[in-house]
mmCIF file of C-alpha atoms in Angstrom:
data_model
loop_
_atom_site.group_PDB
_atom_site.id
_atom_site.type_symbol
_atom_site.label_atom_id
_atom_site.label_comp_id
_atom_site.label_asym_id
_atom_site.label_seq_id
_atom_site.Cartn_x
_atom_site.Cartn_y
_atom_site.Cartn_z
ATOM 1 C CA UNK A 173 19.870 8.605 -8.556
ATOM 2 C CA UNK A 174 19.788 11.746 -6.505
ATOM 3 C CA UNK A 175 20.637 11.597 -2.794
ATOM 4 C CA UNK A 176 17.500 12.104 -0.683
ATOM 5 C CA UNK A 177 18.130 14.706 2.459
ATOM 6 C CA UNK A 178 16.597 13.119 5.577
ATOM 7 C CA UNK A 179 13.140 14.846 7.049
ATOM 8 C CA UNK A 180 13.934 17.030 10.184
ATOM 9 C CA UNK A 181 11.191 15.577 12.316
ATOM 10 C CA UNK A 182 11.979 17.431 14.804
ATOM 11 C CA UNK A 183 9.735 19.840 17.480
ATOM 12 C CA UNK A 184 10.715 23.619 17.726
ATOM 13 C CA UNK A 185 9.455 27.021 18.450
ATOM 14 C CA UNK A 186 8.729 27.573 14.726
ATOM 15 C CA UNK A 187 7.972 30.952 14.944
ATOM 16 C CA UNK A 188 6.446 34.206 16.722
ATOM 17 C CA UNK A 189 3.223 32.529 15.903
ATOM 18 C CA UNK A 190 3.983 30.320 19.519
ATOM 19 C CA UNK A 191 3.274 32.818 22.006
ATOM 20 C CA UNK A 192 3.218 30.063 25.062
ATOM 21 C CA UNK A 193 5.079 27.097 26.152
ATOM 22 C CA UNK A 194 2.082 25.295 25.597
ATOM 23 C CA UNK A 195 1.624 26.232 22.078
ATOM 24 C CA UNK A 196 5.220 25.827 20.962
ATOM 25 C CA UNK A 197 5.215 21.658 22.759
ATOM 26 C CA UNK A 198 2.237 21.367 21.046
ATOM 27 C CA UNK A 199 3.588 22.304 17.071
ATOM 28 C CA UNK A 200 4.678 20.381 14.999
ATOM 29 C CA UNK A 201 7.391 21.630 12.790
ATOM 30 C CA UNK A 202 8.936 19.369 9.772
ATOM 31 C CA UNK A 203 11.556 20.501 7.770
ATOM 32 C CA UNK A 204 12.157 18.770 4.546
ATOM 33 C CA UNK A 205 14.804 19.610 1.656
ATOM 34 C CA UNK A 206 13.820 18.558 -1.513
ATOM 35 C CA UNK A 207 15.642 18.588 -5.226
ATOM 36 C CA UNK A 208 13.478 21.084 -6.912
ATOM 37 C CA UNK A 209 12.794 24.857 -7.754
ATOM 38 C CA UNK A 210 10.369 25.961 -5.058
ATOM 39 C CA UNK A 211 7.604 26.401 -8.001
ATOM 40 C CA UNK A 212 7.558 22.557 -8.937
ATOM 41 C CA UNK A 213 7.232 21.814 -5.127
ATOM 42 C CA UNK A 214 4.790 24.158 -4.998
ATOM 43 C CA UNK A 215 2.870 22.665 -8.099
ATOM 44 C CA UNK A 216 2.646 19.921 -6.958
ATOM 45 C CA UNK A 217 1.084 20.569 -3.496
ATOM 46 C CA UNK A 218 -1.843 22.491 -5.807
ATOM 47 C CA UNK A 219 -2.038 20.186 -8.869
ATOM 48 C CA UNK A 220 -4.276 17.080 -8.613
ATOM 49 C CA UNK A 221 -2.351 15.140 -11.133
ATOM 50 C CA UNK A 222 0.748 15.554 -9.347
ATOM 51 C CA UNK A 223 -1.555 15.416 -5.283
ATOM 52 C CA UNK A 224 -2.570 11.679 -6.113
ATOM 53 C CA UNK A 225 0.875 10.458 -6.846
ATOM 54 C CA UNK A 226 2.208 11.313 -3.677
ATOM 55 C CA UNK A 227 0.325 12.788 -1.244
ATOM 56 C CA UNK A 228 -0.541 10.370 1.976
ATOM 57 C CA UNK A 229 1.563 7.593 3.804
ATOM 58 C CA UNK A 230 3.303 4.852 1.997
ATOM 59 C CA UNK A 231 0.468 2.142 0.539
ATOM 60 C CA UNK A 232 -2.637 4.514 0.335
ATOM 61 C CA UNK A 233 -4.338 5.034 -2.621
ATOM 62 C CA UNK A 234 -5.412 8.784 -3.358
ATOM 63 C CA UNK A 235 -8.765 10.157 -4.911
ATOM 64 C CA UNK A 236 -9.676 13.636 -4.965
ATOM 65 C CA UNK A 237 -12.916 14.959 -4.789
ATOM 66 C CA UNK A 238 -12.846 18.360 -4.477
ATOM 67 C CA UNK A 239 -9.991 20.423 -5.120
ATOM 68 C CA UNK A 240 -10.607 24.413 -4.922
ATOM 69 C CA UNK A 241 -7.403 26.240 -4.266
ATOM 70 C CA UNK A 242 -8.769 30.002 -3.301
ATOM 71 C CA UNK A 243 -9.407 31.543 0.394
ATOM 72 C CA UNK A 244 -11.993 29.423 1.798
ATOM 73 C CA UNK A 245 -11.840 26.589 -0.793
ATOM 74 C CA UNK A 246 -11.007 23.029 -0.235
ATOM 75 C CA UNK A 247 -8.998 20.010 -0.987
ATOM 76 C CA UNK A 248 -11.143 16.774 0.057
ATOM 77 C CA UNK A 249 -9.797 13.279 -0.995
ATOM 78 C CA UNK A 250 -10.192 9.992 0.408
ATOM 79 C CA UNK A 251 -7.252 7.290 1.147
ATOM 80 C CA UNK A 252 -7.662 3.603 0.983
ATOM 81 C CA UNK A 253 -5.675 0.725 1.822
ATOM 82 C CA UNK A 254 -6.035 -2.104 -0.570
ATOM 83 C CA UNK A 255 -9.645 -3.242 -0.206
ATOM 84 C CA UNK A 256 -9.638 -1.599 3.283
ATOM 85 C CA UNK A 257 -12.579 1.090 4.063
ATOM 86 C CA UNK A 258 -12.000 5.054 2.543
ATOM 87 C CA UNK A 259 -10.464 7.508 5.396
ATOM 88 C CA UNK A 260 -12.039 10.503 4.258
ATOM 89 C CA UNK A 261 -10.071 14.277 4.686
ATOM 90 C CA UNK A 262 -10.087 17.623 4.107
ATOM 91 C CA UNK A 263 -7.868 20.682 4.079
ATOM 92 C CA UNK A 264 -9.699 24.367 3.947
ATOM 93 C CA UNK A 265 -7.176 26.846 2.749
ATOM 94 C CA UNK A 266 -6.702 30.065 4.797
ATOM 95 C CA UNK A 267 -4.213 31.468 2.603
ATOM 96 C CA UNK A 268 -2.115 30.498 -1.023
ATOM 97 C CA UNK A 269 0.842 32.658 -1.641
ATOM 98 C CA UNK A 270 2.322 31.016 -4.746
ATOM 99 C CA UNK A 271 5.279 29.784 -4.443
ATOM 100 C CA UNK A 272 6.424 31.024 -0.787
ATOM 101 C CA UNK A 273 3.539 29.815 1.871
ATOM 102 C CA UNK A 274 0.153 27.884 2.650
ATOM 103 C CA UNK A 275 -1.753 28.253 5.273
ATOM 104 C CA UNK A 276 -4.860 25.430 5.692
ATOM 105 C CA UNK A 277 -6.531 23.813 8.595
ATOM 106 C CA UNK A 278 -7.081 19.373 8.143
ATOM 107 C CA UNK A 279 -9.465 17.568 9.093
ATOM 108 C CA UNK A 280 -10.829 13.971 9.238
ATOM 109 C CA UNK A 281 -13.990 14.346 7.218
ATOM 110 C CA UNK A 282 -17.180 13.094 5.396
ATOM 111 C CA UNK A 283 -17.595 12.292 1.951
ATOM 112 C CA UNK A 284 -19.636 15.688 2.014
ATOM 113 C CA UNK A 285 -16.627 17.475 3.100
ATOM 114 C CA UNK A 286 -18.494 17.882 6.836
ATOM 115 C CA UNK A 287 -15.817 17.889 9.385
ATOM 116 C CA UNK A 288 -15.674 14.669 12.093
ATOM 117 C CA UNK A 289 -13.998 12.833 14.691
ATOM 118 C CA UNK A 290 -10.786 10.638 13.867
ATOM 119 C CA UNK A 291 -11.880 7.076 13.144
ATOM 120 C CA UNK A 292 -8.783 6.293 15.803
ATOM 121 C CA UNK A 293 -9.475 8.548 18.648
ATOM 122 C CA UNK A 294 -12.401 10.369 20.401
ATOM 123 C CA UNK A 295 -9.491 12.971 21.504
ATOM 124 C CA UNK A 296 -8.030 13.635 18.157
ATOM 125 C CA UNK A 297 -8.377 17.495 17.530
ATOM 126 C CA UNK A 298 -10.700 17.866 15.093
ATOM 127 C CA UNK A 299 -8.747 20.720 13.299
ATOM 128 C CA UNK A 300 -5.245 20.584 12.890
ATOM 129 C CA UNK A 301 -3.764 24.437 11.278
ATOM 130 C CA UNK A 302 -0.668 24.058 9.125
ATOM 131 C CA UNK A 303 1.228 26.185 8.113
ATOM 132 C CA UNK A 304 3.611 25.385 4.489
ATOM 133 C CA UNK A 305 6.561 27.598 3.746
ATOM 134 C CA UNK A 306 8.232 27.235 0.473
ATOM 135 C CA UNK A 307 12.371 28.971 0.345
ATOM 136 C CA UNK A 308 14.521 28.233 -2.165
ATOM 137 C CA UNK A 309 18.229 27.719 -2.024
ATOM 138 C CA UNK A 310 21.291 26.641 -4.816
ATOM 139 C CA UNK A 311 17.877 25.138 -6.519
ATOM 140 C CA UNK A 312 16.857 23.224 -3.975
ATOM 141 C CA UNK A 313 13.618 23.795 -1.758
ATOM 142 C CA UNK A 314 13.686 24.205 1.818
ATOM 143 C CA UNK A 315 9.867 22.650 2.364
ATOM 144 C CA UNK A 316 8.417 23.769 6.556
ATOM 145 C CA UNK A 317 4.996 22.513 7.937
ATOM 146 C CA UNK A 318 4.199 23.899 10.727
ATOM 147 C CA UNK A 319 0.902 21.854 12.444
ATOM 148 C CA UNK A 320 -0.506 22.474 15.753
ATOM 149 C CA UNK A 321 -4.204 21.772 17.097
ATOM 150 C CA UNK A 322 -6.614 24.619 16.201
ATOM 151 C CA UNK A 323 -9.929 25.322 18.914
ATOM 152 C CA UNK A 324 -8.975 21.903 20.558
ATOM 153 C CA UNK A 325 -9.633 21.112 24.236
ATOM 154 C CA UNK A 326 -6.738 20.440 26.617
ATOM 155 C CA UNK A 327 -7.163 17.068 26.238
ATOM 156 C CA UNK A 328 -7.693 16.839 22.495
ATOM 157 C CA UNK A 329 -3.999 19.133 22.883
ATOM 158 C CA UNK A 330 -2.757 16.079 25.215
ATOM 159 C CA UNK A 331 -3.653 13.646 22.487
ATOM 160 C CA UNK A 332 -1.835 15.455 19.481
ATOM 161 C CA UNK A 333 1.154 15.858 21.816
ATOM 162 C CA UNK A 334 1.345 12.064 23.022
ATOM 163 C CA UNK A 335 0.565 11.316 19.186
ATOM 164 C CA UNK A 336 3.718 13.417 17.915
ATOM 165 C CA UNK A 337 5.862 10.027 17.484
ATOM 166 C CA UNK A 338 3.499 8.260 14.895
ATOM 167 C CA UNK A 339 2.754 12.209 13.115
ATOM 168 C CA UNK A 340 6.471 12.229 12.359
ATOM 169 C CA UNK A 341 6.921 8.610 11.334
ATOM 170 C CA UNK A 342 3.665 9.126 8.929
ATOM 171 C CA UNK A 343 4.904 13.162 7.518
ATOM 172 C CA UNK A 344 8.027 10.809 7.237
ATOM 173 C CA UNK A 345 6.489 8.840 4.996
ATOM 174 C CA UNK A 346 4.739 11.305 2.600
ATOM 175 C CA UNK A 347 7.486 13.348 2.593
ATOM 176 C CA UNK A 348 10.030 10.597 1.149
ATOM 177 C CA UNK A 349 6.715 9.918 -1.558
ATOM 178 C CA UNK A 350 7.214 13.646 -2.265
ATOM 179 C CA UNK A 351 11.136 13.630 -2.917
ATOM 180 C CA UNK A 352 10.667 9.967 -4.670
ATOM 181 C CA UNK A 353 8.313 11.445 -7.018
ATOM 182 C CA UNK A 354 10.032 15.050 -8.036
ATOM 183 C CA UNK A 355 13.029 13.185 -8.693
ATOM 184 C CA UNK A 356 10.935 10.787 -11.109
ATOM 185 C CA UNK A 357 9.366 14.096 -12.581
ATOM 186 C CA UNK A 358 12.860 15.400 -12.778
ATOM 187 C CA UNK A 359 14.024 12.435 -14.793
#
């Protein structure tokens, strides 16, 4: 079995892109290493065979119901818990440079795709922007989000930033789905 590398759940100034103090406490950047060519990672971020294996924290069950990877296009799915009621989200891609970088904004959502509030919190922004770098090295992918709020209020910024503890522990989770199951594919 291959050794997993641990998640760098950690908070930096990812990148030019923070042009305030502000901006740069409120991003947050998670760097995960992964066993695969850059182009399988980046599959399966795009593939909805390999999305709903995956993609979400540790327990939920995955449907996709739209999946339209093109400027403007969108990735909406739903996650359940057991019998527990559907979370419904959303990503809307900005940008898909195969196999190097992603750029979408997430949202809680409708079944309809129609952006709304967080079932947990009146102050959760209602758009988060990500961006998802892809670099390869000795074979191995060196995966970056980058997520900060996007046309959020101070306060919705206030609520991201106290929330940053349980956004690592739940990227945590997905990402250890996402090494768990390219080393299955790998196999």
């Amino acid at each position: 079995m291959e050794t997993q590398q641990p998640t760098d759940l950690t908070m930096q100034n990812p990148s030019s892109e923070a042009t305030s103090d502000q901006t740069a406490k409120s991003t947050l950047v998670i760097t995960k290493t992964l066993e695969a060519p850059k182009e399988l990672v980046y599959q399966v971020w795009t593939q909805q065979e390999h999305l709903t294996q995956w993609w979400g924290p540790k327990g939920m069950n995955l449907e996709v119901a739209e999946l339209s990877l093109e400027p403007g296009g969108m990735f909406l799915y739903s996650m359940q818990a057991g019998d527990g009621p559907k979370m419904w989200g959303k990503f809307v891609y900005e940008e898909l440079s195969a196999p190097e970088r992603m750029v979408y904004v997430n949202s809680f959502s409708d079944e309809e795709g129609n952006t709304i509030r967080a079932p947990f919190s009146q102050t959760w922004p209602l758009e988060l922007r990500n961006i998802l770098t892809f670099s390869e090295e000795n074979g191995q992918t060196i995966l970056t989000l980058q997520a900060k709020p996007q046309n959020a209020t101070p306060e919705e910024v206030q609520t991201f930033e106290a929330s940053l503890e349980a956004i690592k522990q739940g990227f945590g989770g997905t990402m250890d789905n996402l090494a768990l199951y390219l080393a299955n594919l790998r196999s």
